[in-house]
GROMACS .gro file of C-alpha atoms in nm:
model
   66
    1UNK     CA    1   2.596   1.574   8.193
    2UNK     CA    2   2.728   1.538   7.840
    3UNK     CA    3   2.878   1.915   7.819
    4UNK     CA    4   3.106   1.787   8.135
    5UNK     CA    5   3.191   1.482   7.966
    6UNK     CA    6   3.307   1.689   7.650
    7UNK     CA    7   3.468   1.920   7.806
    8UNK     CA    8   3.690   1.651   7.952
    9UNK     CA    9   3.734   1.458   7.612
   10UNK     CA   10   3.825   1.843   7.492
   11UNK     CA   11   4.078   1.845   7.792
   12UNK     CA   12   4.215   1.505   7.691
   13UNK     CA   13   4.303   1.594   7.310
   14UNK     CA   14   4.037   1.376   7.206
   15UNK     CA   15   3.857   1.474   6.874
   16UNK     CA   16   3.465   1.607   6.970
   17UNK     CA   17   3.345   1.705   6.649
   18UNK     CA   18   3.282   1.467   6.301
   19UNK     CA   19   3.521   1.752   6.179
   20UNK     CA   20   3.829   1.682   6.400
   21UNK     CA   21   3.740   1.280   6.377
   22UNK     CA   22   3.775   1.300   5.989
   23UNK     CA   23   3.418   1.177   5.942
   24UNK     CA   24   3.141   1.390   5.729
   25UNK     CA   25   2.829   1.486   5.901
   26UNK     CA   26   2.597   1.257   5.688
   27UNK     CA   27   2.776   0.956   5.907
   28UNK     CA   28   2.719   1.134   6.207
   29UNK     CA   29   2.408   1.158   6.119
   30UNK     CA   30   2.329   0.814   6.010
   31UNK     CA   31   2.533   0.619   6.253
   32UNK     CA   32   2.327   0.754   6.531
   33UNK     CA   33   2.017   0.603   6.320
   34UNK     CA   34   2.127   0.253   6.329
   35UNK     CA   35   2.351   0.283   6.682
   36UNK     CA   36   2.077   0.086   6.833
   37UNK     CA   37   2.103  -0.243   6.620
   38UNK     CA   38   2.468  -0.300   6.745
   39UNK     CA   39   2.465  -0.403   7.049
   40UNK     CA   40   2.126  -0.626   7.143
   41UNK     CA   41   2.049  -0.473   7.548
   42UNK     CA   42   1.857  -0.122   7.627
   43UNK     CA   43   2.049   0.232   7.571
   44UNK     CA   44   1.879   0.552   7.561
   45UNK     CA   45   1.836   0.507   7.184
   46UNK     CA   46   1.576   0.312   7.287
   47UNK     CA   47   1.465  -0.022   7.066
   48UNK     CA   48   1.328   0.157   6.733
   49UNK     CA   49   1.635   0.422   6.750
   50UNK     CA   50   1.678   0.795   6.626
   51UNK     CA   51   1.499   0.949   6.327
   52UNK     CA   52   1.699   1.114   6.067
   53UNK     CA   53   1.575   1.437   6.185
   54UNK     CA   54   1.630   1.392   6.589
   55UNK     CA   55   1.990   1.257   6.493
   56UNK     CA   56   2.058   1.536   6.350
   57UNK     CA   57   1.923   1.789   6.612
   58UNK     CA   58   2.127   1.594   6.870
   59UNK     CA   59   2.434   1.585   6.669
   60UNK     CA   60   2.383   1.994   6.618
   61UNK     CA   61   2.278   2.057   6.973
   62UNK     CA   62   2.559   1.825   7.087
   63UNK     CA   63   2.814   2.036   6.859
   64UNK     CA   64   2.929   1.749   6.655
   65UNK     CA   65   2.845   1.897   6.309
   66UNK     CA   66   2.748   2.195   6.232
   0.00000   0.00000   0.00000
């Protein structure tokens, strides 16, 4: 359940939002496009990764940028 797991980062001090991290939504954005070329072994990116537009949504959705 990610809203648990932010809720505990949030509990911890740790920065949950490209705004409080120092980073600009456009790198949000496009480091969840290319997240899944990093490592070579399955994540829930899947193998071909996020479009622009569903990285987006799950950065919004998530609360990450706004």
């Amino acid at each position: 359940d990610w809203k648990m797991i932010k809720e505990k980062l949030i509990e911890a001090g740790v920065p949950t939002t490209a705004e409080e991290a120092g980073i600009s939504p456009d790198m949000v954005v496009k480091a969840l496009t290319i997240a899944h070329k990093v490592r070579d072994r399955y994540t829930i990116l899947g193998s071909s990764g996020l479009t622009l537009s569903a990285a987006e949504k799950l950065a919004r959705v998530t609360g990450v940028i706004k």
